[in-house]
C-alpha positions as a Markdown table, in Angstrom:
| # | Residue | x | y | z |
|---|---|---|---|---|
| 1 | Met | 3.1 | 19.8 | 5.5 |
| 2 | Gly | 0.6 | 17.3 | 4.4 |
| 3 | Phe | -0.9 | 13.6 | 5.0 |
| 4 | Ser | 2.4 | 11.7 | 4.0 |
| 5 | Ser | 4.2 | 13.2 | 7.2 |
| 6 | Glu | 1.4 | 14.5 | 9.6 |
| 7 | Leu | -0.9 | 11.7 | 9.2 |
| 8 | Cys | 1.0 | 8.4 | 9.3 |
| 9 | Ser | -0.1 | 7.3 | 13.1 |
| 10 | Pro | -3.3 | 5.6 | 13.2 |
| 11 | Gln | -4.9 | 8.2 | 15.0 |
| 12 | Gly | -4.6 | 9.8 | 11.8 |
| 13 | His | -5.7 | 7.4 | 9.6 |
| 14 | Gly | -8.8 | 7.7 | 11.7 |
| 15 | Ala | -9.0 | 11.8 | 11.7 |
| 16 | Val | -8.9 | 11.0 | 7.5 |
| 17 | Gln | -11.7 | 8.4 | 7.6 |
| 18 | Gln | -14.3 | 10.8 | 9.5 |
| 19 | Met | -12.9 | 13.4 | 7.5 |
| 20 | Gln | -14.0 | 11.5 | 4.3 |
| 21 | Glu | -17.6 | 10.3 | 5.6 |
| 22 | Ala | -17.8 | 14.3 | 6.6 |
| 23 | Glu | -16.8 | 15.4 | 3.3 |
| 24 | Leu | -19.5 | 12.4 | 1.6 |
| 25 | Arg | -22.2 | 13.9 | 3.5 |
| 26 | Leu | -21.6 | 17.2 | 2.6 |
| 27 | Leu | -21.5 | 16.1 | -1.4 |
| 28 | Glu | -24.7 | 14.2 | -0.8 |
| 29 | Gly | -26.1 | 17.3 | 0.7 |
| 30 | Met | -25.1 | 19.3 | -2.4 |
| 31 | Arg | -26.6 | 16.9 | -4.9 |
| 32 | Lys | -30.1 | 16.9 | -2.8 |
| 33 | Trp | -29.9 | 20.3 | -2.4 |
| 34 | Met | -28.9 | 20.6 | -6.3 |
| 35 | Ala | -31.5 | 18.4 | -7.1 |
| 36 | Gln | -34.2 | 20.3 | -5.5 |
| 37 | Arg | -32.9 | 23.7 | -7.5 |
| 38 | Val | -33.6 | 21.5 | -11.0 |
| 39 | Lys | -37.1 | 20.4 | -10.0 |
| 40 | Ser | -37.8 | 24.2 | -8.3 |
| 41 | Asp | -36.5 | 25.8 | -11.9 |
| 42 | Arg | -38.4 | 23.4 | -13.8 |
| 43 | Glu | -41.7 | 23.9 | -11.9 |
| 44 | Tyr | -41.2 | 27.8 | -11.9 |
| 45 | Ala | -40.9 | 27.8 | -15.8 |
| 46 | Gly | -43.6 | 25.6 | -16.1 |
| 47 | Leu | -46.1 | 28.0 | -14.2 |
| 48 | Leu | -44.5 | 31.0 | -16.1 |
| 49 | His | -45.7 | 29.3 | -19.4 |
| 50 | His | -49.4 | 28.3 | -18.0 |
| 51 | Met | -49.4 | 32.1 | -17.0 |
| 52 | Ser | -48.6 | 33.5 | -20.7 |
| 53 | Leu | -51.4 | 31.3 | -21.8 |
| 54 | Gln | -53.6 | 33.2 | -19.6 |
| 55 | Asp | -55.4 | 36.2 | -21.2 |
| 56 | Ser | -54.9 | 37.8 | -17.7 |
| 57 | Gly | -57.6 | 40.6 | -19.1 |
| 58 | Gly | -56.6 | 41.7 | -21.7 |
| 59 | Arg | -59.2 | 40.7 | -23.9 |
| 60 | Gly | -61.3 | 43.2 | -26.1 |
| 61 | Met | -58.6 | 46.0 | -25.8 |
| 62 | Ser | -57.5 | 47.5 | -29.3 |
| 63 | Pro | -54.5 | 46.2 | -30.3 |
| 64 | Asn | -53.6 | 49.9 | -30.7 |
| 65 | Ser | -53.7 | 50.4 | -27.5 |
| 66 | Pro | -49.9 | 51.4 | -25.5 |
| 67 | Ile | -51.2 | 49.1 | -22.6 |
| 68 | Ser | -52.5 | 46.1 | -24.5 |
| 69 | Gln | -49.3 | 46.4 | -26.3 |
| 70 | Ser | -47.0 | 46.6 | -23.3 |
| 71 | Trp | -48.8 | 43.9 | -21.6 |
| 72 | Ala | -48.6 | 41.8 | -24.8 |
| 73 | Glu | -44.7 | 42.1 | -24.5 |
| 74 | Leu | -44.9 | 41.4 | -21.1 |
| 75 | Thr | -46.3 | 38.3 | -21.0 |
| 76 | Ser | -44.1 | 37.7 | -24.3 |
| 77 | Gln | -40.9 | 38.0 | -22.6 |
| 78 | Thr | -43.0 | 35.8 | -20.1 |
| 79 | Glu | -42.8 | 33.4 | -22.4 |
| 80 | Gly | -39.2 | 33.7 | -23.3 |
| 81 | Leu | -38.0 | 33.8 | -20.0 |
| 82 | Ser | -40.3 | 30.9 | -19.0 |
| 83 | Arg | -37.8 | 28.7 | -21.7 |
| 84 | Leu | -34.8 | 30.1 | -20.5 |
| 85 | Leu | -35.7 | 29.0 | -17.0 |
| 86 | Arg | -36.7 | 25.6 | -18.0 |
| 87 | Gln | -33.4 | 25.4 | -20.3 |
| 88 | His | -31.1 | 26.3 | -17.3 |
| 89 | Ala | -32.9 | 23.5 | -15.1 |
| 90 | Glu | -31.8 | 21.1 | -18.0 |
| 91 | Asp | -28.7 | 22.5 | -18.1 |
| 92 | Leu | -28.1 | 22.0 | -14.5 |
| 93 | Asn | -29.4 | 18.7 | -14.4 |
| 94 | Ser | -26.8 | 17.3 | -17.4 |
| 95 | Gly | -24.3 | 19.3 | -16.3 |
| 96 | Pro | -22.9 | 20.3 | -12.7 |
| 97 | Leu | -26.1 | 17.2 | -11.0 |
| 98 | Ser | -24.1 | 14.4 | -13.4 |
| 99 | Lys | -21.0 | 15.7 | -12.9 |
| 100 | Leu | -21.3 | 15.9 | -8.6 |
| 101 | Gly | -23.0 | 12.7 | -8.8 |
| 102 | Leu | -20.3 | 11.2 | -10.7 |
| 103 | Leu | -17.8 | 12.7 | -8.5 |
| 104 | Ile | -19.4 | 11.5 | -5.3 |
| 105 | Arg | -19.6 | 7.6 | -6.5 |
| 106 | Glu | -15.8 | 8.4 | -7.2 |
| 107 | Arg | -15.3 | 9.8 | -3.9 |
| 108 | Gln | -17.3 | 6.4 | -2.2 |
| 109 | Gln | -14.6 | 4.2 | -4.2 |
| 110 | Leu | -11.3 | 6.4 | -3.0 |
| 111 | Arg | -12.3 | 5.7 | 0.7 |
| 112 | Lys | -12.8 | 2.3 | 0.0 |
| 113 | Thr | -9.7 | 2.2 | -1.7 |
| 114 | Tyr | -8.0 | 3.5 | 0.9 |
| 115 | Ser | -8.9 | 1.8 | 3.8 |
| 116 | Glu | -8.6 | -1.4 | 2.3 |
| 117 | Gln | -5.0 | -0.9 | 1.0 |
| 118 | Trp | -4.5 | 1.1 | 4.0 |
| 119 | Gln | -5.6 | -2.2 | 6.2 |
| 120 | Gln | -3.4 | -4.6 | 4.0 |
| 121 | Leu | -0.3 | -2.6 | 4.4 |
| 122 | Gln | -1.2 | -2.4 | 8.1 |
| 123 | Gln | -1.5 | -6.8 | 8.0 |
| 124 | Glu | 1.8 | -7.1 | 6.1 |
| 125 | Leu | 3.8 | -5.0 | 8.2 |
| 126 | Thr | 2.6 | -7.0 | 11.1 |
| 127 | Lys | 2.8 | -10.8 | 9.8 |
| 128 | Thr | 6.8 | -9.5 | 8.5 |
| 129 | His | 7.8 | -7.7 | 11.1 |
| 130 | Ser | 5.6 | -9.1 | 14.4 |
| 131 | Gln | 3.9 | -12.6 | 13.8 |
| 132 | Asp | 7.0 | -13.8 | 11.4 |
| 133 | Ile | 9.6 | -12.8 | 13.8 |
| 134 | Glu | 8.1 | -14.2 | 16.9 |
| 135 | Lys | 7.3 | -17.8 | 15.3 |
| 136 | Leu | 11.4 | -17.9 | 14.4 |
| 137 | Lys | 11.8 | -16.7 | 17.9 |
| 138 | Ser | 9.8 | -19.4 | 19.3 |
| 139 | Gln | 11.1 | -22.0 | 17.0 |
| 140 | Tyr | 14.5 | -20.7 | 17.6 |
| 141 | Arg | 14.3 | -20.9 | 21.5 |
| 142 | Ala | 12.8 | -24.5 | 21.2 |
| 143 | Leu | 15.9 | -25.7 | 19.3 |
| 144 | Ala | 18.4 | -23.9 | 21.5 |
| 145 | Arg | 16.7 | -26.0 | 24.1 |
| 146 | Asp | 17.1 | -29.0 | 22.6 |
| 147 | Ser | 20.5 | -28.6 | 21.2 |
| 148 | Ala | 22.1 | -27.7 | 25.0 |
| 149 | Gln | 20.0 | -31.1 | 26.1 |
| 150 | Ala | 21.7 | -33.1 | 23.4 |
| 151 | Arg | 25.0 | -31.6 | 24.1 |
| 152 | Arg | 24.7 | -32.5 | 27.9 |
| 153 | Lys | 23.9 | -35.8 | 27.1 |
| 154 | Tyr | 26.7 | -36.5 | 24.8 |
| 155 | Gln | 28.8 | -34.9 | 27.3 |
| 156 | Glu | 27.6 | -37.3 | 30.2 |
| 157 | Ala | 28.0 | -40.4 | 27.5 |
| 158 | Ser | 30.6 | -42.3 | 29.0 |
| 159 | Lys | 30.2 | -45.9 | 26.8 |
| 160 | Asp | 31.3 | -45.7 | 23.5 |
| 161 | Lys | 27.9 | -47.1 | 21.5 |
| 162 | Asp | 26.1 | -44.1 | 24.0 |
| 163 | Arg | 28.5 | -41.4 | 23.5 |
| 164 | Asp | 27.9 | -42.2 | 19.3 |
| 165 | Lys | 24.2 | -42.2 | 19.6 |
| 166 | Ala | 24.1 | -39.0 | 21.8 |
| 167 | Lys | 26.4 | -37.4 | 19.3 |
| 168 | Asp | 24.6 | -38.3 | 16.4 |
| 169 | Lys | 21.8 | -36.5 | 18.2 |
| 170 | Tyr | 24.4 | -33.4 | 18.9 |
| 171 | Val | 24.9 | -33.0 | 15.8 |
| 172 | Arg | 21.6 | -33.4 | 13.9 |
| 173 | Ser | 20.3 | -30.5 | 16.7 |
| 174 | Leu | 23.6 | -28.5 | 16.1 |
| 175 | Trp | 22.4 | -28.5 | 12.6 |
| 176 | Lys | 19.2 | -28.0 | 12.6 |
| 177 | Leu | 19.9 | -25.0 | 15.1 |
| 178 | Phe | 22.3 | -23.8 | 12.6 |
| 179 | Ala | 20.1 | -23.9 | 9.8 |
| 180 | His | 17.2 | -21.9 | 11.8 |
| 181 | His | 19.3 | -19.5 | 13.2 |
| 182 | Asn | 20.2 | -18.4 | 9.4 |
| 183 | Arg | 16.4 | -18.3 | 8.7 |
| 184 | Tyr | 16.0 | -15.8 | 11.6 |
| 185 | Val | 18.6 | -14.4 | 10.5 |
| 186 | Leu | 17.3 | -13.2 | 6.8 |
| 187 | Gly | 13.9 | -13.3 | 8.5 |
| 188 | Val | 14.9 | -10.3 | 10.5 |
| 189 | Arg | 16.8 | -8.5 | 7.6 |
| 190 | Ala | 13.5 | -8.8 | 5.9 |
| 191 | Ala | 11.4 | -7.5 | 8.8 |
| 192 | Gln | 14.1 | -4.8 | 8.6 |
| 193 | Leu | 13.6 | -3.5 | 5.2 |
| 194 | His | 9.7 | -3.8 | 5.4 |
| 195 | His | 9.3 | -1.5 | 8.5 |
| 196 | Gln | 11.8 | 0.4 | 6.4 |
| 197 | His | 9.9 | 0.6 | 3.3 |
| 198 | His | 6.5 | 0.7 | 5.1 |
| 199 | His | 7.3 | 3.8 | 7.4 |
| 200 | Gln | 9.1 | 5.5 | 4.7 |
| 201 | Leu | 8.0 | 4.7 | 1.2 |
| 202 | Met | 4.6 | 3.0 | 0.9 |
| 203 | Leu | 2.1 | 4.4 | 4.0 |
| 204 | Pro | 3.6 | 7.9 | 3.0 |
| 205 | Gly | 3.2 | 7.0 | -0.8 |
| 206 | Leu | -0.2 | 5.8 | -0.2 |
| 207 | Leu | -1.3 | 9.1 | 2.2 |
| 208 | Gln | 0.3 | 11.7 | -0.2 |
| 209 | Ser | -1.6 | 10.0 | -3.1 |
| 210 | Leu | -5.0 | 10.1 | -1.1 |
| 211 | Gln | -4.1 | 13.7 | -0.6 |
| 212 | Asp | -3.4 | 14.6 | -4.5 |
| 213 | Leu | -6.9 | 12.9 | -5.3 |
| 214 | His | -8.4 | 14.4 | -2.5 |
| 215 | Gln | -7.0 | 18.1 | -3.7 |
| 216 | Asp | -7.9 | 17.0 | -7.4 |
| 217 | Met | -11.3 | 16.1 | -6.5 |
| 218 | Ala | -11.7 | 19.7 | -4.6 |
| 219 | Cys | -10.3 | 21.5 | -7.8 |
| 220 | Val | -13.5 | 19.2 | -9.8 |
| 221 | Leu | -16.1 | 20.2 | -6.9 |
| 222 | Lys | -14.9 | 23.8 | -7.0 |
| 223 | Glu | -15.7 | 24.0 | -11.5 |
| 224 | Ile | -18.9 | 22.2 | -10.7 |
| 225 | Leu | -20.0 | 24.4 | -8.4 |
| 226 | Gln | -18.8 | 27.7 | -10.7 |
| 227 | Glu | -20.5 | 26.1 | -13.6 |
| 228 | Tyr | -23.4 | 25.5 | -11.4 |
| 229 | Leu | -23.6 | 29.5 | -10.7 |
| 230 | Glu | -23.2 | 30.2 | -14.2 |
| 231 | Ile | -26.1 | 28.3 | -15.0 |
| 232 | Ser | -28.3 | 29.3 | -12.7 |
| 233 | Ser | -27.2 | 33.1 | -12.3 |
| 234 | Leu | -30.0 | 35.9 | -13.4 |
| 235 | Val | -29.6 | 39.1 | -14.0 |
| 236 | Gln | -31.9 | 41.2 | -11.8 |
| 237 | Asp | -30.0 | 43.0 | -9.3 |
| 238 | Glu | -30.8 | 41.4 | -6.2 |
| 239 | Val | -30.0 | 38.7 | -7.6 |
| 240 | Val | -26.9 | 39.8 | -8.8 |
| 241 | Ala | -26.1 | 40.4 | -5.3 |
| 242 | Ile | -26.5 | 37.2 | -4.3 |
| 243 | His | -25.1 | 35.4 | -6.8 |
| 244 | Leu | -21.5 | 37.6 | -6.3 |
| 245 | Glu | -21.3 | 36.8 | -2.7 |
| 246 | Met | -21.5 | 33.0 | -3.4 |
| 247 | Thr | -19.3 | 33.3 | -6.7 |
| 248 | Ala | -16.8 | 35.0 | -3.9 |
| 249 | Ala | -17.3 | 31.6 | -1.5 |
| 250 | Val | -17.0 | 29.5 | -4.4 |
| 251 | Ala | -13.5 | 31.5 | -6.0 |
| 252 | Arg | -12.1 | 31.0 | -1.8 |
| 253 | Ile | -11.8 | 27.4 | -2.4 |
| 254 | Gln | -8.5 | 26.6 | -2.8 |
| 255 | Pro | -7.3 | 23.0 | -3.2 |
| 256 | Glu | -3.7 | 23.9 | -2.2 |
| 257 | Thr | -4.8 | 24.6 | 0.7 |
| 258 | Glu | -8.1 | 23.0 | 1.7 |
| 259 | Tyr | -6.8 | 20.6 | 4.5 |
| 260 | Gln | -4.0 | 22.6 | 5.9 |
| 261 | Gly | -7.3 | 23.3 | 8.8 |
| 262 | Phe | -7.6 | 19.5 | 9.0 |
| 263 | Leu | -4.0 | 18.8 | 9.2 |
| 264 | Arg | -3.6 | 21.4 | 12.0 |
| 265 | Gln | -6.2 | 19.8 | 13.9 |
| 266 | Tyr | -5.3 | 16.5 | 13.7 |
| 267 | Gly | -1.6 | 16.4 | 12.2 |
| 268 | Ser | 1.2 | 14.6 | 14.8 |
| 269 | Ala | 4.8 | 13.5 | 14.3 |
| 270 | Pro | 4.8 | 9.8 | 12.7 |
| 271 | Asp | 4.6 | 7.1 | 15.4 |
| 272 | Ile | 7.0 | 4.8 | 13.7 |
| 273 | Pro | 7.9 | 1.9 | 16.6 |
| 274 | Pro | 11.0 | 0.6 | 17.1 |
| 275 | Cys | 12.7 | -1.9 | 14.7 |
| 276 | Val | 13.1 | -5.4 | 14.8 |
| 277 | Thr | 16.6 | -6.2 | 15.8 |
| 278 | Phe | 18.5 | -10.0 | 16.5 |
| 279 | Asp | 17.1 | -10.9 | 20.1 |
| 280 | Glu | 20.3 | -11.9 | 21.6 |
| 281 | Ser | 18.6 | -13.7 | 24.4 |
| 282 | Leu | 18.2 | -16.5 | 22.0 |
| 283 | Leu | 21.6 | -17.2 | 22.3 |
| 284 | Glu | 21.6 | -17.5 | 25.8 |
| 285 | Glu | 21.2 | -21.4 | 26.1 |
| 286 | Gly | 22.1 | -22.4 | 22.8 |
| 287 | Glu | 25.5 | -22.4 | 20.8 |
| 288 | Pro | 28.2 | -19.5 | 21.0 |
| 289 | Leu | 26.7 | -18.0 | 17.9 |
| 290 | Glu | 27.2 | -14.4 | 16.5 |
| 291 | Pro | 24.1 | -12.3 | 16.5 |
| 292 | Gly | 23.0 | -11.3 | 12.7 |
| 293 | Glu | 25.4 | -13.1 | 11.3 |
| 294 | Leu | 25.2 | -16.2 | 9.0 |
| 295 | Gln | 26.5 | -19.3 | 10.2 |
| 296 | Leu | 28.7 | -21.1 | 6.9 |
| 297 | Asn | 30.1 | -24.0 | 8.3 |
| 298 | Glu | 30.6 | -27.8 | 6.9 |
| 299 | Leu | 26.7 | -28.5 | 8.0 |
| 300 | Thr | 25.3 | -25.3 | 6.8 |
| 301 | Val | 27.5 | -24.5 | 3.3 |
| 302 | Glu | 24.5 | -26.6 | 1.1 |
| 303 | Ser | 21.7 | -25.6 | 2.6 |
| 304 | Val | 23.2 | -21.7 | 2.1 |
| 305 | Gln | 24.2 | -22.6 | -1.3 |
| 306 | His | 20.4 | -23.7 | -1.7 |
| 307 | Thr | 18.9 | -20.9 | -0.3 |
| 308 | Leu | 20.9 | -18.5 | -2.2 |
| 309 | Thr | 19.6 | -20.2 | -5.2 |
| 310 | Ser | 16.1 | -20.0 | -4.3 |
| 311 | Val | 16.9 | -16.2 | -3.5 |
| 312 | Thr | 18.2 | -15.2 | -6.3 |
| 313 | Asp | 15.0 | -17.2 | -8.3 |
| 314 | Glu | 12.5 | -15.1 | -6.2 |
| 315 | Leu | 14.5 | -12.2 | -6.5 |
| 316 | Ala | 14.6 | -12.4 | -10.8 |
| 317 | Val | 10.4 | -13.0 | -10.6 |
| 318 | Ala | 10.6 | -10.1 | -8.0 |
| 319 | Thr | 12.6 | -7.6 | -10.3 |
| 320 | Glu | 10.5 | -8.8 | -13.7 |
| 321 | Thr | 7.4 | -7.8 | -11.2 |
| 322 | Val | 8.8 | -4.6 | -10.4 |
| 323 | Leu | 9.9 | -3.9 | -14.2 |
| 324 | Ser | 6.1 | -4.7 | -15.2 |
| 325 | Arg | 4.2 | -2.6 | -12.6 |
| 326 | Gln | 7.0 | 0.2 | -13.3 |
| 327 | Glu | 6.5 | 0.4 | -17.2 |
| 328 | Ala | 2.3 | 0.1 | -15.9 |
| 329 | Val | 2.8 | 3.2 | -14.0 |
| 330 | Thr | 4.6 | 4.7 | -16.8 |
| 331 | Gln | 2.3 | 4.3 | -19.6 |
| 332 | Leu | -0.8 | 5.2 | -17.6 |
| 333 | Gln | 1.4 | 8.9 | -16.2 |
| 334 | Arg | 1.9 | 9.3 | -20.1 |
| 335 | Asp | -2.4 | 8.7 | -20.9 |
| 336 | Leu | -3.1 | 11.0 | -18.2 |
| 337 | Arg | -1.1 | 13.6 | -19.2 |
| 338 | Asn | -1.9 | 13.5 | -22.6 |
| 339 | Glu | -6.0 | 13.2 | -21.6 |
| 340 | Glu | -5.4 | 16.2 | -19.2 |
| 341 | Gln | -4.0 | 18.5 | -21.9 |
| 342 | Asn | -6.9 | 17.4 | -24.4 |
| 343 | Thr | -9.9 | 17.8 | -21.4 |
| 344 | His | -11.4 | 21.0 | -20.7 |
| 345 | Pro | -10.9 | 21.8 | -17.0 |
| 346 | Arg | -14.8 | 21.4 | -16.7 |
| 347 | Glu | -14.6 | 17.9 | -17.6 |
| 348 | Arg | -11.4 | 16.8 | -15.5 |
| 349 | Val | -14.2 | 14.6 | -13.3 |
| 350 | Gln | -14.2 | 12.1 | -16.1 |
| 351 | Leu | -10.1 | 11.9 | -15.1 |
| 352 | Leu | -10.5 | 11.1 | -11.4 |
| 353 | Ala | -11.3 | 7.0 | -12.2 |
| 354 | Lys | -7.7 | 7.1 | -14.2 |
| 355 | Lys | -6.1 | 8.7 | -11.4 |
| 356 | Gln | -7.7 | 6.1 | -9.0 |
| 357 | Val | -5.8 | 3.8 | -11.1 |
| 358 | Leu | -2.9 | 5.4 | -11.6 |
| 359 | Arg | -2.6 | 5.8 | -7.2 |
| 360 | Glu | -3.1 | 1.9 | -7.3 |
| 361 | Ala | -0.7 | 1.0 | -9.7 |
| 362 | Leu | 2.4 | 3.3 | -7.7 |
| 363 | Gln | 1.0 | 1.7 | -4.4 |
| 364 | Gly | 1.4 | -1.5 | -6.1 |
| 365 | Leu | 4.8 | -0.9 | -7.2 |
| 366 | Gln | 6.0 | 0.5 | -3.9 |
| 367 | Val | 4.9 | -2.7 | -2.3 |
| 368 | Ala | 6.8 | -4.7 | -5.4 |
| 369 | Leu | 10.0 | -2.7 | -4.7 |
| 370 | Cys | 9.5 | -3.6 | -1.0 |
| 371 | Ser | 9.8 | -6.9 | -1.9 |
| 372 | Gln | 12.2 | -7.0 | -4.0 |
| 373 | Ala | 14.6 | -4.7 | -1.6 |
| 374 | Lys | 14.3 | -7.6 | 1.1 |
| 375 | Leu | 15.3 | -10.3 | -1.5 |
| 376 | Gln | 18.1 | -8.3 | -2.5 |
| 377 | Ala | 19.1 | -7.9 | 1.0 |
| 378 | Gln | 18.7 | -11.4 | 1.1 |
| 379 | Gln | 21.0 | -12.2 | -1.8 |
| 380 | Glu | 23.5 | -10.2 | -0.3 |
| 381 | Leu | 23.7 | -11.5 | 3.0 |
| 382 | Leu | 23.9 | -15.2 | 1.2 |
| 383 | Gln | 26.6 | -14.1 | -1.6 |
| 384 | Ala | 29.0 | -12.1 | 0.9 |
| 385 | Lys | 29.0 | -15.2 | 3.2 |
| 386 | Leu | 29.7 | -17.8 | 0.4 |
| 387 | Glu | 32.3 | -15.2 | -1.4 |
| 388 | Gln | 34.2 | -15.1 | 1.8 |
| 389 | Leu | 34.5 | -18.7 | 1.9 |
| 390 | Gly | 36.1 | -18.8 | -1.9 |
| 391 | Pro | 36.8 | -21.7 | -3.2 |
| 392 | Gly | 38.3 | -23.3 | -0.2 |
| 393 | Glu | 36.3 | -25.6 | 2.3 |
| 394 | Pro | 33.7 | -24.4 | 4.5 |
| 395 | Pro | 35.0 | -24.2 | 8.2 |
| 396 | Pro | 34.7 | -27.0 | 10.8 |
| 397 | Val | 32.0 | -26.7 | 13.9 |
| 398 | Leu | 34.4 | -25.5 | 16.2 |
| 399 | Leu | 32.1 | -27.3 | 18.5 |
| 400 | Leu | 33.0 | -30.7 | 17.9 |
| 401 | Gln | 36.9 | -30.3 | 17.2 |
| 402 | Asp | 38.0 | -31.7 | 20.2 |
| 403 | Asp | 35.8 | -34.9 | 20.1 |
| 404 | Arg | 37.4 | -35.2 | 16.0 |
| 405 | His | 41.0 | -35.1 | 18.3 |
| 406 | Ser | 39.8 | -37.5 | 20.8 |
| 407 | Thr | 38.7 | -40.0 | 18.7 |
| 408 | Ser | 41.6 | -42.4 | 18.0 |
| 409 | Ser | 42.8 | -44.4 | 15.0 |
| 410 | Ser | 42.7 | -47.6 | 17.2 |
| 411 | Glu | 39.1 | -47.1 | 17.7 |
| 412 | Gln | 38.4 | -46.8 | 13.7 |
| 413 | Glu | 40.1 | -49.8 | 13.5 |
| 414 | Arg | 38.2 | -51.4 | 16.0 |
| 415 | Glu | 35.1 | -50.3 | 14.4 |
| 416 | Gly | 35.9 | -51.7 | 11.2 |
| 417 | Gly | 36.6 | -48.1 | 9.6 |
| 418 | Arg | 33.0 | -46.8 | 10.3 |
| 419 | Thr | 32.1 | -43.5 | 8.3 |
| 420 | Pro | 32.1 | -40.6 | 11.4 |
| 421 | Thr | 28.8 | -39.2 | 12.2 |
| 422 | Leu | 29.6 | -36.0 | 11.3 |
| 423 | Glu | 30.1 | -36.9 | 7.6 |
| 424 | Ile | 26.9 | -39.6 | 7.7 |
| 425 | Leu | 24.8 | -36.5 | 8.6 |
| 426 | Lys | 27.2 | -34.3 | 6.0 |
| 427 | Ser | 26.0 | -37.1 | 3.3 |
| 428 | His | 22.1 | -37.1 | 4.4 |
| 429 | Ile | 22.2 | -33.0 | 4.4 |
| 430 | Ser | 23.7 | -33.5 | 0.8 |
| 431 | Gly | 21.1 | -35.8 | -0.4 |
| 432 | Ile | 18.5 | -32.9 | 0.9 |
| 433 | Phe | 18.9 | -30.6 | -1.4 |
| 434 | Arg | 20.8 | -31.7 | -4.0 |
| 435 | Pro | 17.2 | -32.9 | -6.5 |
| 436 | Lys | 16.7 | -29.1 | -6.4 |
| 437 | Phe | 20.2 | -28.1 | -7.5 |
| 438 | Ser | 20.1 | -31.0 | -10.6 |
| 439 | Ala | 17.0 | -29.8 | -11.4 |
| 440 | Ser | 18.0 | -26.8 | -11.5 |
| 441 | Ser | 21.2 | -27.0 | -13.7 |
| 442 | Thr | 19.3 | -29.2 | -16.3 |
| 443 | Gly | 16.5 | -26.3 | -16.9 |
| 444 | Ser | 19.7 | -24.0 | -17.5 |
């Protein structure tokens, strides 16, 4: 039972924020209380010092008088007690009180970065899983309607001139539809991978690292309070009894189980929304395409090759980012282990900032891995489709086969050997992508 499995829902996020606010208020109360104790000890030490300088009725008595000697010893010990209490006050101020102030600043920074990272994860999930997909679906519907309308006009055209013009528009609408279909398939795959990484890795990782840091801070707070008790403890029986009770209370702090009660009250099963799938209703008004499958034919082969090149380049950059961030995480972990071995437990508060940096680096690595996985999945879809084609020619568009067969050789001769509309469009498509491939081959 932990943050990563019990607090993944929006309600869990709200509970975490409330818990962080409550703990910060508690720490601020401790700081004010401890500062008041330092002030009180200083004032008390000053009063004892002032009392030790006064005669208090001992003047004029014989130095050999047992009462005078006892009183002199009493006033001398009072001055010693004054110095001891003054030193305790300064030790409290430079030790536990200073560390408590640093702990509060680290907790405030942790609250801020956790809230920002949680919001960023949610925004990226919403954009990839909802907004981008809805935009692609809307464009898909529009292109499907345009294609259906162009097909009807093409089928209804009677004159050769009108039929050729309608055919040209129909072929162009098909090319646009097929290309957008591929973009939608890739977008759905990316959204699925982002959904998986968000709910299985990135969000649980964020919450797990948050719990680890909270437990580290609870351990630091326990050590601060123990140091406070050791400095402020006195030897009188009455005070010793009180301090034993306080010591036992501090000893009961267990960072590993600190948040179990909180989890029992607010924990719940992860509320994972359904993952996006290919919306087959988009195919109702369009062409008979395979849902979730890339279209590779004479109209799309060059755009698929271009997309594969682009995705491969992006994947190389994403892989470099992953390697760089992994190396940074490894170095941070190594440095932190070395410092933990050489740092006294009472000084662990000095390591919290570096643990926070490590937590943020781990979260950044998860984000980079998610991007890499999305691009890898898209590359595999594109690569597999092109490998299925092999060295042969891309398949023709089946919907245009009947029209090809109906075009007689006599019509071609009558039109003076005019290049078919489909060939013109393929040449136009090649011209669109040729500059990028030429630039790539030159650069390599």
